[in-house]
Amino acid sequence: MQRLQDILESGDGLFEGFFEWLEGQYDPESGGFYYARSSRNSPRLTPDIESTAQALGIIERCGLAAGLTEEVKGRMIRFFQSKQDPVTGYFYDANPDMRRDEVMVGRALGYSAGSLRKLGAAPLYPLPGAGGSEEAAPDYCRSPAAYHDWLRSISLVNSWRGCDRLCNSAPYLVQMPMEKRETYLQVALSYFAEIQDPDTGLWGEGAPYVRISGTFKLLTFYNRFGIPLPRVPEIYRSLLQILRTERAEDMCYIRNPISLLSSMNMDIAEDEMVEIAEITLWNMARLKRADGGFSRELHRSPPAPNVAQVKPGESYPDMPPPVPLGRGEVEGDMNAGTQAILIRYTLRELSGLPASGLQAANFSPRLRQIAADE
């Protein structure tokens, strides 16, 4: 156990400068956060919903939320509320192409509603599928039969993208009355059981890390409704094999296996946990940037993370248009930063070690002063 503790404590050095980087993404005028430093330098890019929600998640996970002033919280509340469309109840960024990406729209809905809840506030208008805005919900919410057909229409040629689309239905099911939701939920679970690989425990097609990432996406669906992940032993064997043999070139490929492990509720042998921690932190170190943040990809931060699931040489039908959040430079980005923080805390949890907040290790406390400095 001492060796594992030493590995994780050494890994905390990767976060040197991270909170200064995070502070630099804050925009006091809008109350939101930018995706990357290059985003500030482009007149066409603004703070966005995902980056702001992810920044709030980092602040909360690291025990810094109590230090945010009422003024800053009020600005963040107004940021999210200002993004909601009063007619449909959805939350949209300024780029009109965002509305053409069903996954991005669904994520913005979940991120915005969840962030407002954390901040002690609520949406200004009813959410899609609730309180009189049911006409704004997707067509597959019309009936269980329509949902059945929609699930089967989703291509899984790229497991990551396909499973992301499948689990994007969860926010709409959550808004349904309980009895109606249960019917739809059984339709989904029956289909997921039907298409899970009985040997590997994974879903869909694609490269090994793509299949692990797709499986992680479906995990979020199971977690949303408090349902245990099926075929855990098979998934664990697949996961270990992929960690040992495949090259992780995306922060998601590093985070997704750790999040899967966290939800398996299984005892991991100490020697295997040491191996998992060493591989994970080595991969993370390759994505650390000079500005203090982490890049989503090995060679850069993808300018449009909404299409970054499908890599060069891979394909997926009917991909939405890119929605740029940054300029594609070699720099830290919020998408990678939130995953790096999650990895850090989850590794400690899996190892049975105390959470031990990063700010207690003499990292920058200035985020607590974010309003006072304005």
mmCIF file of C-alpha atoms in Angstrom:
data_model
loop_
_atom_site.group_PDB
_atom_site.id
_atom_site.type_symbol
_atom_site.label_atom_id
_atom_site.label_comp_id
_atom_site.label_asym_id
_atom_site.label_seq_id
_atom_site.Cartn_x
_atom_site.Cartn_y
_atom_site.Cartn_z
ATOM 1 C CA MET A 1 0.000 0.000 0.000
ATOM 2 C CA GLN A 2 2.922 2.368 0.702
ATOM 3 C CA ARG A 3 4.178 1.967 -2.848
ATOM 4 C CA LEU A 4 0.731 2.846 -4.197
ATOM 5 C CA GLN A 5 0.499 5.873 -1.927
ATOM 6 C CA ASP A 6 3.941 7.060 -3.063
ATOM 7 C CA ILE A 7 2.922 6.720 -6.725
ATOM 8 C CA LEU A 8 -0.233 8.778 -6.230
ATOM 9 C CA GLU A 9 1.503 11.468 -4.177
ATOM 10 C CA SER A 10 4.142 11.768 -6.878
ATOM 11 C CA GLY A 11 1.355 12.101 -9.442
ATOM 12 C CA ASP A 12 0.064 15.201 -7.643
ATOM 13 C CA GLY A 13 3.072 17.030 -9.032
ATOM 14 C CA LEU A 14 1.317 16.975 -12.405
ATOM 15 C CA PHE A 15 -1.092 19.615 -11.062
ATOM 16 C CA GLU A 16 1.567 22.243 -10.449
ATOM 17 C CA GLY A 17 0.191 25.446 -11.982
ATOM 18 C CA PHE A 18 -3.188 23.895 -12.728
ATOM 19 C CA PHE A 19 -5.299 26.161 -10.524
ATOM 20 C CA GLU A 20 -3.592 29.277 -11.862
ATOM 21 C CA TRP A 21 -4.483 27.999 -15.339
ATOM 22 C CA LEU A 22 -8.086 27.389 -14.244
ATOM 23 C CA GLU A 23 -8.386 30.871 -12.797
ATOM 24 C CA GLY A 24 -7.184 32.274 -16.120
ATOM 25 C CA GLN A 25 -10.151 30.703 -17.934
ATOM 26 C CA TYR A 26 -12.702 32.705 -15.921
ATOM 27 C CA ASP A 27 -14.511 35.586 -17.623
ATOM 28 C CA PRO A 28 -15.980 37.961 -15.007
ATOM 29 C CA GLU A 29 -18.067 39.811 -17.577
ATOM 30 C CA SER A 30 -20.167 36.783 -18.564
ATOM 31 C CA GLY A 31 -19.694 34.704 -15.419
ATOM 32 C CA GLY A 32 -18.555 31.762 -17.570
ATOM 33 C CA PHE A 33 -15.295 29.961 -18.295
ATOM 34 C CA TYR A 34 -13.401 29.625 -21.564
ATOM 35 C CA TYR A 35 -12.363 26.253 -22.993
ATOM 36 C CA ALA A 36 -8.698 27.233 -23.421
ATOM 37 C CA ARG A 37 -6.407 30.249 -23.330
ATOM 38 C CA SER A 38 -6.508 30.525 -27.117
ATOM 39 C CA SER A 39 -10.277 30.915 -26.846
ATOM 40 C CA ARG A 40 -9.772 34.312 -25.234
ATOM 41 C CA ASN A 41 -7.771 35.510 -28.215
ATOM 42 C CA SER A 42 -10.445 34.855 -30.812
ATOM 43 C CA PRO A 43 -13.290 37.354 -31.264
ATOM 44 C CA ARG A 44 -15.539 34.505 -32.436
ATOM 45 C CA LEU A 45 -15.125 32.366 -29.323
ATOM 46 C CA THR A 46 -16.847 32.932 -25.986
ATOM 47 C CA PRO A 47 -17.190 31.125 -22.646
ATOM 48 C CA ASP A 48 -19.333 28.053 -23.227
ATOM 49 C CA ILE A 49 -21.756 25.892 -21.289
ATOM 50 C CA GLU A 50 -19.640 22.738 -21.076
ATOM 51 C CA SER A 51 -16.454 24.513 -20.013
ATOM 52 C CA THR A 52 -18.272 26.536 -17.352
ATOM 53 C CA ALA A 53 -20.008 23.467 -15.933
ATOM 54 C CA GLN A 54 -16.733 21.542 -15.986
ATOM 55 C CA ALA A 55 -14.941 24.381 -14.172
ATOM 56 C CA LEU A 56 -17.636 24.369 -11.507
ATOM 57 C CA GLY A 57 -17.217 20.608 -11.177
ATOM 58 C CA ILE A 58 -13.460 21.013 -10.654
ATOM 59 C CA ILE A 59 -14.010 23.710 -8.046
ATOM 60 C CA GLU A 60 -16.515 21.541 -6.203
ATOM 61 C CA ARG A 61 -14.455 18.337 -6.368
ATOM 62 C CA CYS A 62 -11.362 20.107 -5.052
ATOM 63 C CA GLY A 63 -13.188 21.580 -2.059
ATOM 64 C CA LEU A 64 -13.033 25.166 -3.303
ATOM 65 C CA ALA A 65 -16.762 25.829 -3.717
ATOM 66 C CA ALA A 66 -17.146 27.286 -0.220
ATOM 67 C CA GLY A 67 -14.661 29.975 -1.160
ATOM 68 C CA LEU A 68 -16.683 31.320 -4.088
ATOM 69 C CA THR A 69 -18.339 34.606 -3.247
ATOM 70 C CA GLU A 70 -22.061 35.212 -3.680
ATOM 71 C CA GLU A 71 -21.210 37.628 -6.467
ATOM 72 C CA VAL A 72 -19.368 34.973 -8.469
ATOM 73 C CA LYS A 73 -22.076 32.381 -7.861
ATOM 74 C CA GLY A 74 -24.683 34.896 -8.969
ATOM 75 C CA ARG A 75 -22.786 35.566 -12.181
ATOM 76 C CA MET A 76 -22.498 31.840 -12.910
ATOM 77 C CA ILE A 77 -26.219 31.396 -12.272
ATOM 78 C CA ARG A 78 -27.015 34.216 -14.695
ATOM 79 C CA PHE A 79 -24.622 32.692 -17.235
ATOM 80 C CA PHE A 80 -26.493 29.384 -17.330
ATOM 81 C CA GLN A 81 -29.941 30.957 -17.139
ATOM 82 C CA SER A 82 -29.112 33.278 -20.025
ATOM 83 C CA LYS A 83 -28.406 30.252 -22.224
ATOM 84 C CA GLN A 84 -31.897 28.766 -21.881
ATOM 85 C CA ASP A 85 -34.360 29.090 -24.723
ATOM 86 C CA PRO A 86 -37.741 30.134 -23.234
ATOM 87 C CA VAL A 87 -39.755 28.232 -25.842
ATOM 88 C CA THR A 88 -38.053 24.819 -25.858
ATOM 89 C CA GLY A 89 -36.347 24.836 -22.445
ATOM 90 C CA TYR A 90 -33.002 23.776 -23.979
ATOM 91 C CA PHE A 91 -29.688 25.521 -23.264
ATOM 92 C CA TYR A 92 -27.642 26.747 -26.226
ATOM 93 C CA ASP A 93 -24.278 28.372 -26.812
ATOM 94 C CA ALA A 94 -24.022 31.203 -29.321
ATOM 95 C CA ASN A 95 -22.734 29.053 -32.204
ATOM 96 C CA PRO A 96 -25.865 28.021 -34.180
ATOM 97 C CA ASP A 97 -24.208 24.749 -35.239
ATOM 98 C CA MET A 98 -24.468 23.535 -31.663
ATOM 99 C CA ARG A 99 -28.213 23.014 -32.170
ATOM 100 C CA ARG A 100 -27.437 20.499 -34.915
ATOM 101 C CA ASP A 101 -25.508 18.185 -32.582
ATOM 102 C CA GLU A 102 -28.000 16.151 -30.530
ATOM 103 C CA VAL A 103 -25.274 14.941 -28.162
ATOM 104 C CA MET A 104 -24.009 18.443 -27.481
ATOM 105 C CA VAL A 105 -27.555 19.696 -26.899
ATOM 106 C CA GLY A 106 -28.277 16.847 -24.499
ATOM 107 C CA ARG A 107 -25.032 17.439 -22.609
ATOM 108 C CA ALA A 108 -25.761 21.154 -22.333
ATOM 109 C CA LEU A 109 -29.168 20.336 -20.883
ATOM 110 C CA GLY A 110 -27.692 18.064 -18.230
ATOM 111 C CA TYR A 111 -24.741 20.331 -17.494
ATOM 112 C CA SER A 112 -26.846 23.469 -17.139
ATOM 113 C CA ALA A 113 -29.586 21.957 -14.992
ATOM 114 C CA GLY A 114 -26.996 20.238 -12.790
ATOM 115 C CA SER A 115 -24.855 23.349 -12.384
ATOM 116 C CA LEU A 116 -27.824 25.512 -11.463
ATOM 117 C CA ARG A 117 -28.802 22.936 -8.860
ATOM 118 C CA LYS A 118 -25.276 22.997 -7.381
ATOM 119 C CA LEU A 119 -25.441 26.796 -7.220
ATOM 120 C CA GLY A 120 -28.776 26.724 -5.394
ATOM 121 C CA ALA A 121 -30.759 28.002 -8.366
ATOM 122 C CA ALA A 122 -33.118 26.651 -11.025
ATOM 123 C CA PRO A 123 -33.782 27.080 -14.764
ATOM 124 C CA LEU A 124 -35.985 30.037 -15.649
ATOM 125 C CA TYR A 125 -38.247 27.910 -17.864
ATOM 126 C CA PRO A 126 -39.552 24.303 -17.864
ATOM 127 C CA LEU A 127 -37.072 21.735 -19.154
ATOM 128 C CA PRO A 128 -37.851 19.723 -22.317
ATOM 129 C CA GLY A 129 -40.344 16.954 -21.608
ATOM 130 C CA ALA A 130 -41.525 18.512 -18.341
ATOM 131 C CA GLY A 131 -43.949 21.150 -17.154
ATOM 132 C CA GLY A 132 -45.693 21.848 -20.409
ATOM 133 C CA SER A 133 -42.724 21.705 -22.811
ATOM 134 C CA GLU A 134 -43.155 18.057 -23.872
ATOM 135 C CA GLU A 135 -43.365 19.049 -27.510
ATOM 136 C CA ALA A 136 -39.707 20.091 -27.298
ATOM 137 C CA ALA A 137 -38.535 16.570 -26.369
ATOM 138 C CA PRO A 138 -37.104 14.353 -29.156
ATOM 139 C CA ASP A 139 -39.512 12.450 -31.373
ATOM 140 C CA TYR A 140 -38.528 9.126 -29.807
ATOM 141 C CA CYS A 141 -40.174 10.257 -26.560
ATOM 142 C CA ARG A 142 -43.603 9.940 -28.234
ATOM 143 C CA SER A 143 -43.929 6.239 -27.398
ATOM 144 C CA PRO A 144 -41.911 3.218 -26.215
ATOM 145 C CA ALA A 145 -42.171 1.825 -29.754
ATOM 146 C CA ALA A 146 -40.638 5.000 -31.189
ATOM 147 C CA TYR A 147 -37.860 4.799 -28.587
ATOM 148 C CA HIS A 148 -37.280 1.126 -29.462
ATOM 149 C CA ASP A 149 -36.878 2.001 -33.143
ATOM 150 C CA TRP A 150 -34.644 5.004 -32.417
ATOM 151 C CA LEU A 151 -32.248 2.966 -30.266
ATOM 152 C CA ARG A 152 -31.815 0.439 -33.059
ATOM 153 C CA SER A 153 -31.236 3.157 -35.643
ATOM 154 C CA ILE A 154 -28.043 4.348 -33.920
ATOM 155 C CA SER A 155 -24.881 3.108 -35.611
ATOM 156 C CA LEU A 156 -22.292 1.523 -33.313
ATOM 157 C CA VAL A 157 -19.552 1.344 -35.948
ATOM 158 C CA ASN A 158 -17.722 3.748 -33.634
ATOM 159 C CA SER A 159 -18.713 2.579 -30.173
ATOM 160 C CA TRP A 160 -17.741 5.834 -28.468
ATOM 161 C CA ARG A 161 -19.893 8.053 -30.644
ATOM 162 C CA GLY A 162 -22.727 5.557 -30.968
ATOM 163 C CA CYS A 163 -23.023 4.794 -27.260
ATOM 164 C CA ASP A 164 -22.799 8.513 -26.523
ATOM 165 C CA ARG A 165 -25.867 9.001 -28.702
ATOM 166 C CA LEU A 166 -27.675 6.116 -27.006
ATOM 167 C CA CYS A 167 -27.099 7.385 -23.479
ATOM 168 C CA ASN A 168 -27.981 10.926 -24.573
ATOM 169 C CA SER A 169 -31.598 9.833 -24.151
ATOM 170 C CA ALA A 170 -31.158 9.582 -20.358
ATOM 171 C CA PRO A 171 -31.822 13.285 -19.583
ATOM 172 C CA TYR A 172 -35.189 13.028 -21.327
ATOM 173 C CA LEU A 173 -36.168 9.829 -19.528
ATOM 174 C CA VAL A 174 -35.317 11.510 -16.224
ATOM 175 C CA GLN A 175 -37.879 14.232 -16.939
ATOM 176 C CA MET A 176 -40.682 11.696 -17.470
ATOM 177 C CA PRO A 177 -43.173 10.694 -14.757
ATOM 178 C CA MET A 178 -41.894 7.613 -12.938
ATOM 179 C CA GLU A 179 -44.360 5.113 -14.404
ATOM 180 C CA LYS A 180 -43.736 6.268 -17.968
ATOM 181 C CA ARG A 181 -39.972 6.390 -17.399
ATOM 182 C CA GLU A 182 -39.894 2.767 -16.215
ATOM 183 C CA THR A 183 -41.417 1.559 -19.479
ATOM 184 C CA TYR A 184 -38.850 3.421 -21.559
ATOM 185 C CA LEU A 185 -36.047 2.286 -19.282
ATOM 186 C CA GLN A 186 -36.915 -1.361 -19.792
ATOM 187 C CA VAL A 187 -36.844 -0.845 -23.560
ATOM 188 C CA ALA A 188 -33.299 0.541 -23.302
ATOM 189 C CA LEU A 189 -31.970 -2.068 -20.873
ATOM 190 C CA SER A 190 -33.354 -4.917 -22.970
ATOM 191 C CA TYR A 191 -31.605 -3.575 -26.059
ATOM 192 C CA PHE A 192 -28.317 -2.940 -24.263
ATOM 193 C CA ALA A 193 -28.325 -6.518 -22.927
ATOM 194 C CA GLU A 194 -28.981 -7.795 -26.427
ATOM 195 C CA ILE A 195 -25.971 -6.068 -27.994
ATOM 196 C CA GLN A 196 -23.357 -6.438 -25.222
ATOM 197 C CA ASP A 197 -20.462 -8.711 -26.231
ATOM 198 C CA PRO A 198 -20.685 -11.690 -23.852
ATOM 199 C CA ASP A 199 -16.939 -12.412 -24.066
ATOM 200 C CA THR A 200 -15.455 -8.935 -23.628
ATOM 201 C CA GLY A 201 -18.375 -7.214 -21.852
ATOM 202 C CA LEU A 202 -17.940 -4.296 -24.264
ATOM 203 C CA TRP A 203 -20.385 -2.641 -26.648
ATOM 204 C CA GLY A 204 -20.070 -1.634 -30.284
ATOM 205 C CA GLU A 205 -17.187 -1.608 -32.742
ATOM 206 C CA GLY A 206 -13.918 0.227 -33.226
ATOM 207 C CA ALA A 207 -10.392 0.288 -31.803
ATOM 208 C CA PRO A 208 -9.953 -1.099 -28.264
ATOM 209 C CA TYR A 209 -9.976 2.292 -26.514
ATOM 210 C CA VAL A 210 -12.955 3.330 -28.637
ATOM 211 C CA ARG A 211 -14.890 0.291 -27.364
ATOM 212 C CA ILE A 212 -13.841 0.982 -23.761
ATOM 213 C CA SER A 213 -14.993 4.578 -24.209
ATOM 214 C CA GLY A 214 -18.330 3.463 -25.629
ATOM 215 C CA THR A 215 -18.784 1.130 -22.683
ATOM 216 C CA PHE A 216 -18.003 4.015 -20.338
ATOM 217 C CA LYS A 217 -20.678 6.104 -22.052
ATOM 218 C CA LEU A 218 -23.288 3.418 -21.467
ATOM 219 C CA LEU A 219 -22.085 3.205 -17.868
ATOM 220 C CA THR A 220 -23.313 6.790 -17.414
ATOM 221 C CA PHE A 221 -26.768 5.616 -18.481
ATOM 222 C CA TYR A 222 -26.771 2.760 -15.944
ATOM 223 C CA ASN A 223 -25.479 5.099 -13.223
ATOM 224 C CA ARG A 224 -28.137 7.691 -13.975
ATOM 225 C CA PHE A 225 -30.810 5.207 -12.948
ATOM 226 C CA GLY A 226 -28.894 3.373 -10.208
ATOM 227 C CA ILE A 227 -28.620 0.125 -12.178
ATOM 228 C CA PRO A 228 -25.531 -2.139 -11.808
ATOM 229 C CA LEU A 229 -23.295 -2.504 -14.850
ATOM 230 C CA PRO A 230 -23.665 -6.011 -16.343
ATOM 231 C CA ARG A 231 -20.781 -8.450 -17.031
ATOM 232 C CA VAL A 232 -18.281 -6.708 -14.753
ATOM 233 C CA PRO A 233 -15.643 -9.519 -14.733
ATOM 234 C CA GLU A 234 -15.527 -9.584 -18.534
ATOM 235 C CA ILE A 235 -15.200 -5.787 -18.738
ATOM 236 C CA TYR A 236 -12.393 -5.813 -16.151
ATOM 237 C CA ARG A 237 -10.368 -8.393 -18.086
ATOM 238 C CA SER A 238 -10.807 -6.390 -21.293
ATOM 239 C CA LEU A 239 -9.869 -3.168 -19.554
ATOM 240 C CA LEU A 240 -6.622 -4.553 -18.116
ATOM 241 C CA GLN A 241 -5.599 -5.987 -21.466
ATOM 242 C CA ILE A 242 -6.212 -2.678 -23.227
ATOM 243 C CA LEU A 243 -4.326 -0.643 -20.619
ATOM 244 C CA ARG A 244 -1.320 -2.940 -20.975
ATOM 245 C CA THR A 245 -1.189 -3.106 -24.750
ATOM 246 C CA GLU A 246 -2.764 0.010 -26.307
ATOM 247 C CA ARG A 247 -1.443 3.581 -26.696
ATOM 248 C CA ALA A 248 -3.681 6.231 -25.060
ATOM 249 C CA GLU A 249 -3.604 9.397 -27.164
ATOM 250 C CA ASP A 250 -6.687 11.095 -25.741
ATOM 251 C CA MET A 251 -7.385 12.116 -22.121
ATOM 252 C CA CYS A 252 -10.719 10.309 -22.470
ATOM 253 C CA TYR A 253 -8.830 7.075 -23.132
ATOM 254 C CA ILE A 254 -7.093 7.619 -19.789
ATOM 255 C CA ARG A 255 -10.148 8.686 -17.777
ATOM 256 C CA ASN A 256 -12.777 6.282 -19.131
ATOM 257 C CA PRO A 257 -11.132 3.059 -17.835
ATOM 258 C CA ILE A 258 -10.723 4.647 -14.380
ATOM 259 C CA SER A 259 -14.366 5.699 -14.261
ATOM 260 C CA LEU A 260 -15.395 2.214 -15.338
ATOM 261 C CA LEU A 261 -13.326 0.701 -12.522
ATOM 262 C CA SER A 262 -14.901 3.085 -10.036
ATOM 263 C CA SER A 263 -18.385 1.839 -10.863
ATOM 264 C CA MET A 264 -17.574 -1.862 -10.822
ATOM 265 C CA ASN A 265 -17.586 -2.103 -7.015
ATOM 266 C CA MET A 266 -14.989 -4.854 -7.075
ATOM 267 C CA ASP A 267 -11.858 -5.600 -5.098
ATOM 268 C CA ILE A 268 -8.748 -4.914 -7.174
ATOM 269 C CA ALA A 269 -5.557 -6.757 -6.245
ATOM 270 C CA GLU A 270 -2.911 -4.356 -4.959
ATOM 271 C CA ASP A 271 -0.334 -5.322 -7.593
ATOM 272 C CA GLU A 272 -2.893 -4.676 -10.350
ATOM 273 C CA MET A 273 -3.897 -1.369 -8.755
ATOM 274 C CA VAL A 274 -0.234 -0.313 -8.712
ATOM 275 C CA GLU A 275 0.042 -1.216 -12.385
ATOM 276 C CA ILE A 276 -3.151 0.672 -13.257
ATOM 277 C CA ALA A 277 -1.994 3.783 -11.367
ATOM 278 C CA GLU A 278 1.455 3.774 -12.991
ATOM 279 C CA ILE A 279 0.061 3.401 -16.517
ATOM 280 C CA THR A 280 -2.590 6.055 -15.905
ATOM 281 C CA LEU A 281 -0.240 8.693 -14.471
ATOM 282 C CA TRP A 282 2.380 8.058 -17.164
ATOM 283 C CA ASN A 283 -0.267 8.630 -19.817
ATOM 284 C CA MET A 284 -1.486 11.801 -18.064
ATOM 285 C CA ALA A 285 2.044 13.199 -17.878
ATOM 286 C CA ARG A 286 2.244 13.099 -21.684
ATOM 287 C CA LEU A 287 -0.738 15.474 -21.867
ATOM 288 C CA LYS A 288 0.517 18.038 -19.326
ATOM 289 C CA ARG A 289 1.162 21.464 -20.884
ATOM 290 C CA ALA A 290 3.469 24.369 -20.100
ATOM 291 C CA ASP A 291 0.506 26.651 -19.289
ATOM 292 C CA GLY A 292 -0.400 24.462 -16.284
ATOM 293 C CA GLY A 293 -3.337 22.669 -17.882
ATOM 294 C CA PHE A 294 -3.777 19.391 -19.755
ATOM 295 C CA SER A 295 -4.553 18.819 -23.435
ATOM 296 C CA ARG A 296 -7.354 16.542 -24.500
ATOM 297 C CA GLU A 297 -5.177 14.984 -27.232
ATOM 298 C CA LEU A 298 -1.491 14.115 -27.391
ATOM 299 C CA HIS A 299 -0.551 16.586 -30.106
ATOM 300 C CA ARG A 300 -2.947 19.450 -29.292
ATOM 301 C CA SER A 301 -6.236 20.458 -27.743
ATOM 302 C CA PRO A 302 -8.896 19.693 -30.344
ATOM 303 C CA PRO A 303 -10.586 22.939 -31.397
ATOM 304 C CA ALA A 304 -14.030 21.280 -31.574
ATOM 305 C CA PRO A 305 -14.353 18.598 -28.893
ATOM 306 C CA ASN A 306 -17.870 17.731 -30.063
ATOM 307 C CA VAL A 307 -16.397 15.836 -33.032
ATOM 308 C CA ALA A 308 -13.138 14.688 -31.402
ATOM 309 C CA GLN A 309 -14.534 11.222 -30.659
ATOM 310 C CA VAL A 310 -13.936 10.216 -34.271
ATOM 311 C CA LYS A 311 -10.194 10.291 -34.964
ATOM 312 C CA PRO A 312 -8.343 10.546 -38.300
ATOM 313 C CA GLY A 313 -8.725 7.264 -40.130
ATOM 314 C CA GLU A 314 -12.024 6.516 -38.353
ATOM 315 C CA SER A 315 -15.529 7.302 -39.541
ATOM 316 C CA TYR A 316 -19.074 7.613 -38.299
ATOM 317 C CA PRO A 317 -22.216 8.347 -40.358
ATOM 318 C CA ASP A 318 -23.883 11.742 -40.227
ATOM 319 C CA MET A 319 -21.398 13.453 -37.940
ATOM 320 C CA PRO A 320 -22.563 16.942 -36.919
ATOM 321 C CA PRO A 321 -20.616 20.056 -37.922
ATOM 322 C CA PRO A 322 -17.668 20.972 -35.687
ATOM 323 C CA VAL A 323 -18.443 23.529 -32.974
ATOM 324 C CA PRO A 324 -15.099 25.225 -32.243
ATOM 325 C CA LEU A 325 -14.404 26.149 -28.615
ATOM 326 C CA GLY A 326 -10.674 26.776 -29.041
ATOM 327 C CA ARG A 327 -8.073 27.244 -31.757
ATOM 328 C CA GLY A 328 -6.472 23.808 -31.719
ATOM 329 C CA GLU A 329 -3.212 24.833 -30.087
ATOM 330 C CA VAL A 330 -0.868 22.839 -27.865
ATOM 331 C CA GLU A 331 -2.391 24.059 -24.611
ATOM 332 C CA GLY A 332 -4.508 23.110 -21.645
ATOM 333 C CA ASP A 333 -8.257 22.808 -22.213
ATOM 334 C CA MET A 334 -11.177 22.501 -19.818
ATOM 335 C CA ASN A 335 -12.340 19.164 -21.190
ATOM 336 C CA ALA A 336 -8.998 17.556 -20.339
ATOM 337 C CA GLY A 337 -8.634 19.468 -17.063
ATOM 338 C CA THR A 338 -11.881 18.197 -15.616
ATOM 339 C CA GLN A 339 -10.935 14.642 -16.554
ATOM 340 C CA ALA A 340 -7.454 14.943 -15.027
ATOM 341 C CA ILE A 341 -8.969 16.069 -11.725
ATOM 342 C CA LEU A 342 -11.501 13.241 -11.798
ATOM 343 C CA ILE A 343 -8.745 10.714 -12.488
ATOM 344 C CA ARG A 344 -6.706 12.006 -9.556
ATOM 345 C CA TYR A 345 -9.513 11.667 -7.017
ATOM 346 C CA THR A 346 -10.828 8.383 -8.440
ATOM 347 C CA LEU A 347 -7.405 6.733 -8.258
ATOM 348 C CA ARG A 348 -7.248 7.560 -4.564
ATOM 349 C CA GLU A 349 -10.747 6.214 -4.042
ATOM 350 C CA LEU A 350 -9.927 2.974 -5.865
ATOM 351 C CA SER A 351 -6.772 2.628 -3.787
ATOM 352 C CA GLY A 352 -8.646 3.057 -0.514
ATOM 353 C CA LEU A 353 -6.719 6.235 0.324
ATOM 354 C CA PRO A 354 -8.144 9.492 1.757
ATOM 355 C CA ALA A 355 -9.337 12.076 -0.773
ATOM 356 C CA SER A 356 -6.634 14.502 0.421
ATOM 357 C CA GLY A 357 -7.610 17.679 -1.434
ATOM 358 C CA LEU A 358 -5.095 19.153 -3.847
ATOM 359 C CA GLN A 359 -5.324 22.610 -2.282
ATOM 360 C CA ALA A 360 -3.969 21.103 0.959
ATOM 361 C CA ALA A 361 -0.765 20.292 -0.924
ATOM 362 C CA ASN A 362 0.097 24.006 -1.321
ATOM 363 C CA PHE A 363 -1.508 24.490 -4.704
ATOM 364 C CA SER A 364 -2.824 27.928 -5.593
ATOM 365 C CA PRO A 365 -5.650 29.134 -3.314
ATOM 366 C CA ARG A 366 -6.311 32.166 -5.513
ATOM 367 C CA LEU A 367 -9.495 30.711 -6.966
ATOM 368 C CA ARG A 368 -11.091 31.613 -3.647
ATOM 369 C CA GLN A 369 -10.299 35.247 -4.395
ATOM 370 C CA ILE A 370 -11.725 35.204 -7.889
ATOM 371 C CA ALA A 371 -14.265 37.945 -7.242
ATOM 372 C CA ALA A 372 -12.169 40.057 -4.911
ATOM 373 C CA ASP A 373 -9.528 40.463 -7.602
ATOM 374 C CA GLU A 374 -11.901 41.947 -10.172
#
